[in-house]
Coordinates of N, CA and C in Angstrom, one line a residue:
E1 N -7.2 0.5 -21.1 CA -6.4 -0.3 -20.0 C -7.5 -0.5 -18.9
E2 N -8.5 0.6 -18.9 CA -9.4 0.8 -17.8 C -10.5 -0.4 -17.5
V3 N -10.9 -0.7 -19.0 CA -11.9 -2.0 -19.1 C -11.2 -3.3 -19.0
A4 N -9.9 -3.3 -19.3 CA -9.1 -4.6 -19.0 C -8.8 -4.9 -17.4
T5 N -8.8 -3.9 -16.5 CA -8.7 -4.0 -15.5 C -10.0 -4.4 -14.6
Y6 N -10.8 -3.8 -15.3 CA -12.2 -4.2 -14.7 C -12.7 -5.5 -15.0
N7 N -12.4 -5.8 -16.0 CA -12.5 -7.3 -16.6 C -12.0 -8.5 -15.7
A8 N -10.8 -8.1 -15.5 CA -9.7 -8.9 -14.8 C -10.3 -8.8 -13.2
A9 N -10.9 -7.9 -12.6 CA -11.4 -7.9 -11.3 C -12.4 -8.8 -11.4
M10 N -13.2 -8.7 -12.2 CA -14.5 -9.6 -12.1 C -14.4 -11.3 -12.2
D11 N -13.3 -11.5 -12.6 CA -12.8 -12.8 -12.7 C -11.9 -13.1 -11.3
V12 N -12.5 -13.9 -10.5 CA -11.8 -14.5 -9.5 C -10.6 -15.4 -9.8
R13 N -11.0 -16.1 -10.6 CA -9.9 -17.1 -11.1 C -8.8 -16.5 -11.5
H14 N -8.9 -15.2 -12.2 CA -7.8 -14.4 -12.8 C -6.8 -13.9 -11.5
W15 N -7.4 -13.8 -10.5 CA -6.9 -13.3 -9.2 C -5.6 -14.0 -8.9
L16 N -6.1 -15.6 -8.8 CA -5.3 -16.7 -8.5 C -4.2 -17.1 -9.6
D17 N -4.6 -16.9 -10.5 CA -3.6 -16.8 -11.6 C -2.4 -16.0 -11.8
N18 N -3.2 -14.8 -11.6 CA -2.2 -13.6 -11.6 C -2.6 -12.5 -10.4
P19 N -2.1 -12.8 -9.2 CA -2.4 -11.9 -8.4 C -1.4 -10.6 -8.1
F20 N -0.8 -10.2 -9.1 CA -0.2 -9.0 -8.8 C -1.5 -7.7 -9.2
N21 N -1.2 -6.6 -8.2 CA -2.2 -5.8 -8.2 C -3.5 -5.9 -7.5
L22 N -3.0 -7.1 -6.7 CA -4.4 -7.5 -6.1 C -5.3 -6.8 -5.2
P23 N -4.3 -5.7 -4.3 CA -5.3 -4.7 -3.7 C -6.4 -3.6 -4.4
Y24 N -5.8 -3.4 -5.7 CA -6.4 -2.6 -6.6 C -7.8 -3.5 -7.0
V25 N -7.4 -4.7 -7.6 CA -8.1 -5.4 -8.1 C -9.6 -5.7 -7.3
I26 N -9.0 -6.1 -6.1 CA -10.4 -6.4 -4.9 C -10.9 -5.3 -4.7
L27 N -10.3 -3.9 -4.5 CA -11.5 -2.7 -4.2 C -12.1 -2.6 -5.7
V28 N -11.9 -2.7 -6.6 CA -12.5 -2.5 -7.9 C -13.6 -3.6 -7.8
K29 N -13.3 -4.8 -7.4 CA -14.3 -5.7 -7.4 C -15.5 -5.5 -6.2
L30 N -15.3 -4.9 -5.3 CA -16.1 -4.4 -4.3 C -16.9 -3.3 -4.8
L31 N -16.1 -2.4 -5.3 CA -16.7 -1.1 -5.8 C -17.9 -1.4 -7.0
S32 N -17.5 -2.7 -7.9 CA -18.6 -2.9 -8.7 C -20.1 -3.4 -8.3
Y33 N -20.2 -3.7 -7.0 CA -21.5 -4.2 -6.3 C -22.3 -2.8 -6.5
V34 N -21.5 -1.6 -6.0 CA -22.1 -0.3 -6.0 C -22.7 0.3 -7.2
K35 N -22.0 0.2 -8.2 CA -22.3 0.6 -9.3 C -21.4 -0.2 -10.5
D36 N -22.2 -0.6 -11.7 CA -21.7 -1.2 -12.7 C -21.2 -0.8 -14.0
D37 N -20.5 0.4 -13.6 CA -19.7 0.8 -15.0 C -18.5 0.7 -14.7
S38 N -17.7 0.2 -15.7 CA -16.3 -0.2 -15.7 C -15.5 1.0 -15.3
Y39 N -15.8 2.1 -16.3 CA -14.8 3.3 -16.0 C -14.7 4.0 -14.7
I40 N -16.3 4.1 -14.3 CA -16.5 5.0 -13.1 C -15.6 4.0 -11.9
V41 N -16.1 2.7 -11.7 CA -15.6 1.9 -10.9 C -14.0 1.9 -10.7
T42 N -13.2 1.9 -12.1 CA -11.7 1.7 -11.9 C -11.2 3.1 -11.2
R43 N -11.9 4.1 -12.1 CA -11.3 5.6 -11.5 C -11.7 5.7 -10.1
L44 N -12.5 5.4 -9.6 CA -12.9 5.7 -8.4 C -12.2 4.7 -7.3
A45 N -11.8 3.6 -7.9 CA -10.8 3.0 -7.2 C -9.4 3.7 -7.0
S46 N -9.1 4.3 -8.2 CA -7.8 4.9 -8.1 C -7.8 6.3 -7.4
A47 N -9.1 6.6 -7.5 CA -9.2 8.0 -6.6 C -9.2 7.8 -5.2
I48 N -9.5 6.4 -4.6 CA -9.4 6.3 -3.3 C -8.1 6.0 -2.8
F49 N -7.8 5.3 -3.5 CA -5.9 4.9 -3.4 C -5.2 6.2 -3.4
G50 N -5.3 6.9 -4.3 CA -4.6 8.3 -4.5 C -5.0 9.2 -3.0
F51 N -6.2 9.4 -2.8 CA -6.6 10.2 -1.8 C -6.0 9.8 -0.4
C52 N -6.2 8.5 -0.2 CA -5.7 7.6 1.2 C -4.1 8.0 1.2
S53 N -3.4 7.8 -0.2 CA -1.9 8.0 0.3 C -1.8 9.2 0.2
L54 N -2.5 10.4 -0.3 CA -2.0 11.9 0.1 C -2.3 11.9 1.2
I55 N -3.3 11.6 2.3 CA -3.5 11.6 3.7 C -2.2 11.1 4.6
V56 N -1.6 9.8 3.9 CA -0.6 9.2 4.6 C 0.6 10.0 4.3
F57 N 1.0 10.5 3.0 CA 2.1 11.6 2.8 C 1.9 12.7 3.6
A58 N 0.9 13.0 3.7 CA 0.9 14.4 4.5 C 1.4 14.3 6.3
R59 N 0.8 12.9 6.9 CA 1.3 12.6 8.1 C 2.6 12.2 8.2
L60 N 3.5 11.6 7.0 CA 5.0 11.2 6.9 C 5.4 12.6 7.0
L61 N 5.1 13.6 6.3 CA 5.7 14.6 6.3 C 5.8 15.5 7.7
H62 N 4.7 15.3 8.2 CA 4.5 15.9 9.4 C 5.4 15.2 10.5
F63 N 5.9 14.0 10.3 CA 6.8 13.5 11.2 C 8.0 14.3 11.2
W64 N 8.3 14.7 10.1 CA 9.8 15.0 9.6 C 9.6 16.5 9.6
Q65 N 8.4 17.5 9.3 CA 8.8 18.9 9.2 C 7.5 19.4 10.0
D66 N 7.3 20.6 10.0 CA 6.3 21.4 10.7 C 5.1 21.1 10.1
M67 N 4.0 22.0 10.6 CA 2.7 21.8 9.7 C 2.8 22.5 8.6
R68 N 3.3 23.7 8.6 CA 3.2 24.4 7.2 C 4.1 23.9 6.1
T69 N 4.8 23.2 6.4 CA 6.0 22.5 5.3 C 5.1 21.1 5.0
S70 N 4.6 20.2 5.8 CA 3.7 19.4 5.5 C 2.6 19.6 4.3
I71 N 1.9 20.8 4.8 CA 0.7 21.3 3.7 C 1.1 21.7 2.6
I72 N 2.2 22.1 2.5 CA 2.6 22.6 1.1 C 3.3 21.7 0.4
G73 N 4.0 20.6 1.1 CA 4.5 19.2 0.3 C 3.2 18.6 0.0
T74 N 2.4 18.3 0.8 CA 1.3 17.5 0.2 C 0.5 18.5 -0.9
L75 N 0.4 19.4 -0.9 CA -0.3 20.2 -1.9 C 0.6 19.9 -3.3
L76 N 1.7 20.2 -3.1 CA 2.4 20.2 -4.4 C 2.4 18.8 -4.6
L77 N 2.7 17.8 -4.0 CA 2.1 16.5 -4.5 C 1.2 16.1 -5.2
G78 N 0.0 16.6 -4.3 CA -1.5 16.4 -4.8 C -1.7 17.3 -6.2
I79 N -1.0 18.2 -6.4 CA -1.4 19.1 -7.8 C -0.4 18.7 -8.7
S80 N 0.5 17.9 -8.8 CA 1.4 17.5 -9.6 C 0.8 16.6 -10.6
P81 N 1.1 16.8 -11.7 CA 0.5 16.3 -13.2 C 0.6 14.6 -13.1
W82 N 1.8 14.2 -12.5 CA 2.1 12.9 -12.5 C 1.1 12.1 -11.4
F83 N 0.7 12.9 -10.4 CA 0.0 12.2 -9.3 C -1.3 12.5 -9.7
L84 N -1.9 13.6 -10.2 CA -3.4 13.9 -11.0 C -3.6 12.9 -12.0
H85 N -2.5 12.2 -12.9 CA -2.8 11.3 -13.8 C -3.1 10.1 -13.4
I86 N -2.3 9.5 -12.3 CA -2.6 8.1 -11.8 C -3.6 8.2 -10.7
A87 N -4.0 9.1 -10.1 CA -5.1 9.3 -9.2 C -6.4 9.1 -9.9
R88 N -6.2 9.5 -11.1 CA -7.8 9.9 -11.6 C -8.0 8.7 -12.8
F89 N -6.5 8.3 -13.1 CA -7.0 7.0 -14.3 C -7.1 5.6 -13.8
G90 N -8.2 5.0 -14.1 CA -8.4 3.9 -13.8 C -7.5 2.4 -14.0
S91 N -6.3 2.4 -13.4 CA -5.1 1.6 -13.5 C -4.6 1.3 -12.2
P92 N -4.2 0.3 -12.4 CA -3.4 -0.1 -10.8 C -2.2 0.5 -10.7
E93 N -1.7 1.6 -11.7 CA -0.4 2.5 -11.2 C -0.5 3.2 -10.0
V94 N -1.6 3.3 -9.8 CA -1.9 4.4 -8.1 C -1.1 3.3 -7.2
L95 N -1.0 2.1 -7.2 CA -0.5 1.4 -6.2 C 1.0 1.6 -6.0
S96 N 1.6 2.3 -6.8 CA 3.0 2.6 -6.6 C 3.2 3.5 -5.4
L97 N 1.7 4.4 -5.3 CA 2.0 5.4 -3.8 C 2.1 4.5 -2.5
G98 N 1.8 3.2 -2.8 CA 1.9 2.2 -1.5 C 3.2 2.4 -0.8
V99 N 4.2 2.8 -1.4 CA 5.4 3.3 -0.7 C 5.3 4.0 0.6
F100 N 4.4 4.9 0.4 CA 4.0 6.2 1.7 C 3.4 5.2 3.0
V101 N 3.0 4.3 2.5 CA 2.0 3.3 3.7 C 3.0 2.7 4.5
V102 N 3.9 2.0 3.9 CA 5.2 1.3 4.3 C 5.8 2.1 4.9
M103 N 6.3 3.1 4.6 CA 7.3 4.0 5.3 C 6.5 4.7 6.6
A104 N 5.3 5.0 6.5 CA 4.6 5.6 7.5 C 4.5 4.7 8.4
A105 N 4.2 3.6 8.2 CA 3.9 2.0 9.3 C 5.5 2.0 10.0
A106 N 6.1 2.1 9.1 CA 7.9 1.5 9.6 C 8.4 2.9 10.4
F107 N 7.9 4.1 10.1 CA 8.3 5.2 11.1 C 7.4 5.4 12.6
W108 N 6.2 4.8 12.4 CA 5.4 4.7 13.6 C 5.7 3.3 14.3
A109 N 6.2 2.3 13.9 CA 6.9 1.1 14.5 C 8.1 1.6 15.3
R110 N 9.1 2.5 14.5 CA 10.3 3.2 15.1 C 10.1 3.7 16.1
Q111 N 9.0 4.9 16.2 CA 8.9 5.5 17.5 C 8.2 4.6 18.6
S112 N 7.2 4.1 18.2 CA 6.6 3.4 19.4 C 7.1 2.6 20.0
R113 N 7.9 1.5 19.4 CA 8.4 0.3 20.0 C 7.3 -0.7 20.6
S114 N 6.3 -0.7 19.9 CA 5.1 -1.9 20.4 C 4.9 -2.6 19.2
W115 N 4.2 -3.6 19.6 CA 3.8 -4.8 18.7 C 2.5 -4.4 17.4
L116 N 2.1 -3.3 17.8 CA 0.8 -3.1 16.8 C 1.5 -2.3 15.8
P117 N 2.5 -1.4 16.1 CA 2.7 -0.6 14.5 C 3.6 -1.5 14.0
L118 N 4.3 -2.5 14.6 CA 5.2 -3.4 13.7 C 4.3 -4.5 13.0
A119 N 3.0 -4.7 13.9 CA 2.3 -5.7 12.8 C 1.8 -5.2 11.5
L120 N 1.2 -3.8 11.6 CA 0.8 -3.1 10.5 C 2.0 -2.9 9.8
T121 N 3.0 -2.8 9.7 CA 4.0 -2.7 8.8 C 4.6 -4.0 8.1
F122 N 4.4 -5.1 8.9 CA 4.4 -6.6 8.0 C 3.3 -6.7 7.2
I123 N 2.1 -6.4 7.7 CA 1.0 -6.5 7.0 C 0.9 -5.4 5.7
S124 N 1.3 -4.0 5.9 CA 1.6 -3.4 5.0 C 2.6 -3.9 3.9
M125 N 3.8 -4.5 4.1 CA 4.7 -5.1 3.5 C 4.4 -6.0 2.7
A126 N 3.3 -7.1 3.6 CA 2.8 -8.2 2.5 C 1.9 -7.7 1.5
I127 N 1.4 -6.8 2.1 CA 0.0 -6.2 0.7 C 1.1 -5.8 -0.3
C128 N 2.0 -4.9 -0.2 CA 2.9 -4.2 -1.2 C 3.5 -5.1 -1.7
L129 N 3.8 -6.6 -1.4 CA 4.3 -7.6 -2.4 C 3.6 -7.8 -3.5
Y130 N 2.2 -7.3 -3.7 CA 1.4 -7.7 -4.7 C 1.5 -6.5 -5.9
I131 N 2.5 -5.7 -5.4 CA 2.5 -4.5 -6.3 C 3.9 -4.8 -6.8
P132 N 4.2 -4.6 -8.4 CA 5.2 -4.8 -9.1 C 6.2 -3.6 -8.9
G133 N 7.4 -4.1 -8.6 CA 8.5 -3.3 -8.1 C 8.6 -2.8 -6.6
M134 N 7.5 -3.1 -5.8 CA 7.6 -2.5 -4.3 C 8.6 -4.0 -3.7
V135 N 9.1 -4.8 -4.0 CA 9.7 -5.5 -3.4 C 11.1 -5.0 -3.2
W136 N 11.6 -4.1 -3.6 CA 12.9 -3.4 -3.6 C 12.8 -2.5 -2.6
F137 N 11.6 -1.4 -2.6 CA 11.5 -0.9 -1.3 C 11.4 -1.8 0.1
I138 N 10.7 -2.8 0.2 CA 10.6 -3.7 0.8 C 12.0 -4.1 1.5
F139 N 13.0 -4.6 0.5 CA 14.0 -5.1 0.7 C 15.0 -4.1 1.6
F140 N 15.2 -2.9 1.1 CA 16.0 -1.9 1.4 C 15.5 -1.3 2.7
G141 N 14.1 -1.4 2.7 CA 13.5 -0.9 4.2 C 14.1 -1.9 5.1
L142 N 14.0 -3.1 4.9 CA 14.1 -4.3 6.1 C 15.7 -4.1 6.5
L143 N 16.5 -4.0 5.2 CA 18.1 -3.5 5.8 C 18.4 -2.3 6.4
W144 N 17.4 -1.4 6.4 CA 17.7 0.1 7.0 C 17.0 -0.3 8.3
Q145 N 16.0 -0.9 8.5 CA 15.7 -1.0 9.9 C 15.4 -2.4 10.5
G146 N 16.5 -3.0 10.1 CA 16.5 -4.4 10.7 C 16.9 -4.6 12.0
K147 N 17.9 -3.7 12.9 CA 18.0 -3.6 14.1 C 16.7 -3.3 14.8
N148 N 16.1 -2.2 14.5 CA 14.8 -1.9 15.1 C 13.6 -2.9 15.1
I149 N 13.4 -3.3 14.1 CA 12.5 -4.6 13.9 C 12.7 -5.8 14.7
L150 N 14.2 -6.2 14.9 CA 14.5 -7.4 15.8 C 14.4 -7.1 17.1
A151 N 14.4 -5.8 17.6 CA 14.4 -5.2 19.2 C 13.1 -5.4 19.6
V152 N 12.1 -5.0 18.5 CA 10.4 -5.3 18.9 C 10.2 -6.6 18.9
L153 N 10.8 -7.4 18.2 CA 10.1 -8.8 17.8 C 10.8 -9.5 19.3
R154 N 12.1 -9.2 19.7 CA 12.7 -10.0 20.7 C 11.7 -9.5 22.2
S155 N 11.2 -8.3 21.9 CA 10.2 -8.3 23.4 C 8.8 -9.2 23.4
S156 N 8.4 -9.5 22.7 CA 7.5 -10.2 22.3 C 7.3 -11.5 21.6
V157 N 7.1 -12.9 22.2 CA 6.8 -13.9 21.2 C 5.6 -14.0 20.4
W158 N 4.7 -13.1 21.1 CA 3.1 -13.5 20.2 C 3.5 -12.5 19.3
A159 N 4.3 -11.3 19.3 CA 4.6 -10.6 18.2 C 5.2 -11.2 16.9
I160 N 6.0 -11.8 17.2 CA 6.7 -12.8 16.3 C 5.7 -13.6 15.5
I161 N 5.1 -14.7 16.2 CA 3.9 -15.3 15.9 C 3.0 -14.8 14.9
G162 N 2.7 -13.6 15.5 CA 1.5 -12.8 15.0 C 1.6 -12.2 13.7
A163 N 3.0 -11.7 13.7 CA 3.7 -11.1 12.3 C 3.6 -11.9 11.4
I164 N 4.3 -13.0 11.7 CA 4.7 -14.5 10.9 C 3.1 -15.0 10.4
V165 N 2.4 -15.2 11.0 CA 1.2 -15.6 10.6 C 0.3 -15.0 9.9
A166 N 0.3 -13.6 9.9 CA -0.4 -12.6 9.2 C 0.3 -12.4 7.9
F167 N 1.8 -12.2 7.7 CA 2.4 -12.3 6.4 C 2.4 -13.5 5.6
L168 N 2.1 -14.5 6.1 CA 2.2 -15.7 5.3 C 0.8 -16.1 4.8
L169 N -0.4 -15.6 5.7 CA -1.7 -15.5 5.2 C -2.0 -14.6 4.1
I170 N -1.4 -13.5 3.7 CA -1.5 -12.4 3.2 C -0.8 -12.7 1.8
V171 N 0.5 -13.5 2.1 CA 1.3 -13.8 1.0 C 1.0 -15.0 0.3
A172 N 0.0 -15.8 0.8 CA -0.4 -17.2 0.2 C -0.7 -17.3 -1.2
P173 N -1.4 -16.1 -1.6 CA -1.7 -16.3 -3.0 C -0.8 -16.1 -4.0
L174 N 0.3 -15.5 -3.5 CA 1.6 -15.3 -4.5 C 2.3 -16.4 -4.6
G175 N 2.1 -17.3 -3.5 CA 2.7 -18.9 -3.5 C 2.0 -19.7 -4.4
Y176 N 0.7 -19.3 -4.6 CA -0.1 -20.4 -5.2 C 0.0 -20.2 -6.5
A177 N 0.1 -18.9 -7.0 CA 0.4 -18.5 -8.6 C 1.8 -18.9 -9.1

């Protein structure tokens, strides 16, 4: 599967025909300019996504709990067999950890009530639409935080326009496919 993922990342036409897992495929393409070994590149892309999601998970736990609990929880996730498998295996399965990014952006938007965290939430939601299965997390998150999102959007017309434009630009390849 690692070689198939690498070969799909090298063909830009494949991106437009099948844009699912596009964030992973783009990172594999960028890393292929550094090293031209399919196994190393796909595994490095998975490790990067895994490490970033672990950092976001730690911050997300720190929103809810104290430092000790967030460190222990992050260590438990980081040493779990499931996490170690998807973070080292060169496949787009690691993108399933993107739910932590959307959750962290949504909690930041909820706490700050400014337009920047809300814009990052919309951008991360648009990127997560490329990940199979994430549409359900986004749908339930919008139902859950709808009132807070509308409150921030009402405060600034430019936030509405910026969020809609960024969302549409990111989702455009999905519409093309």
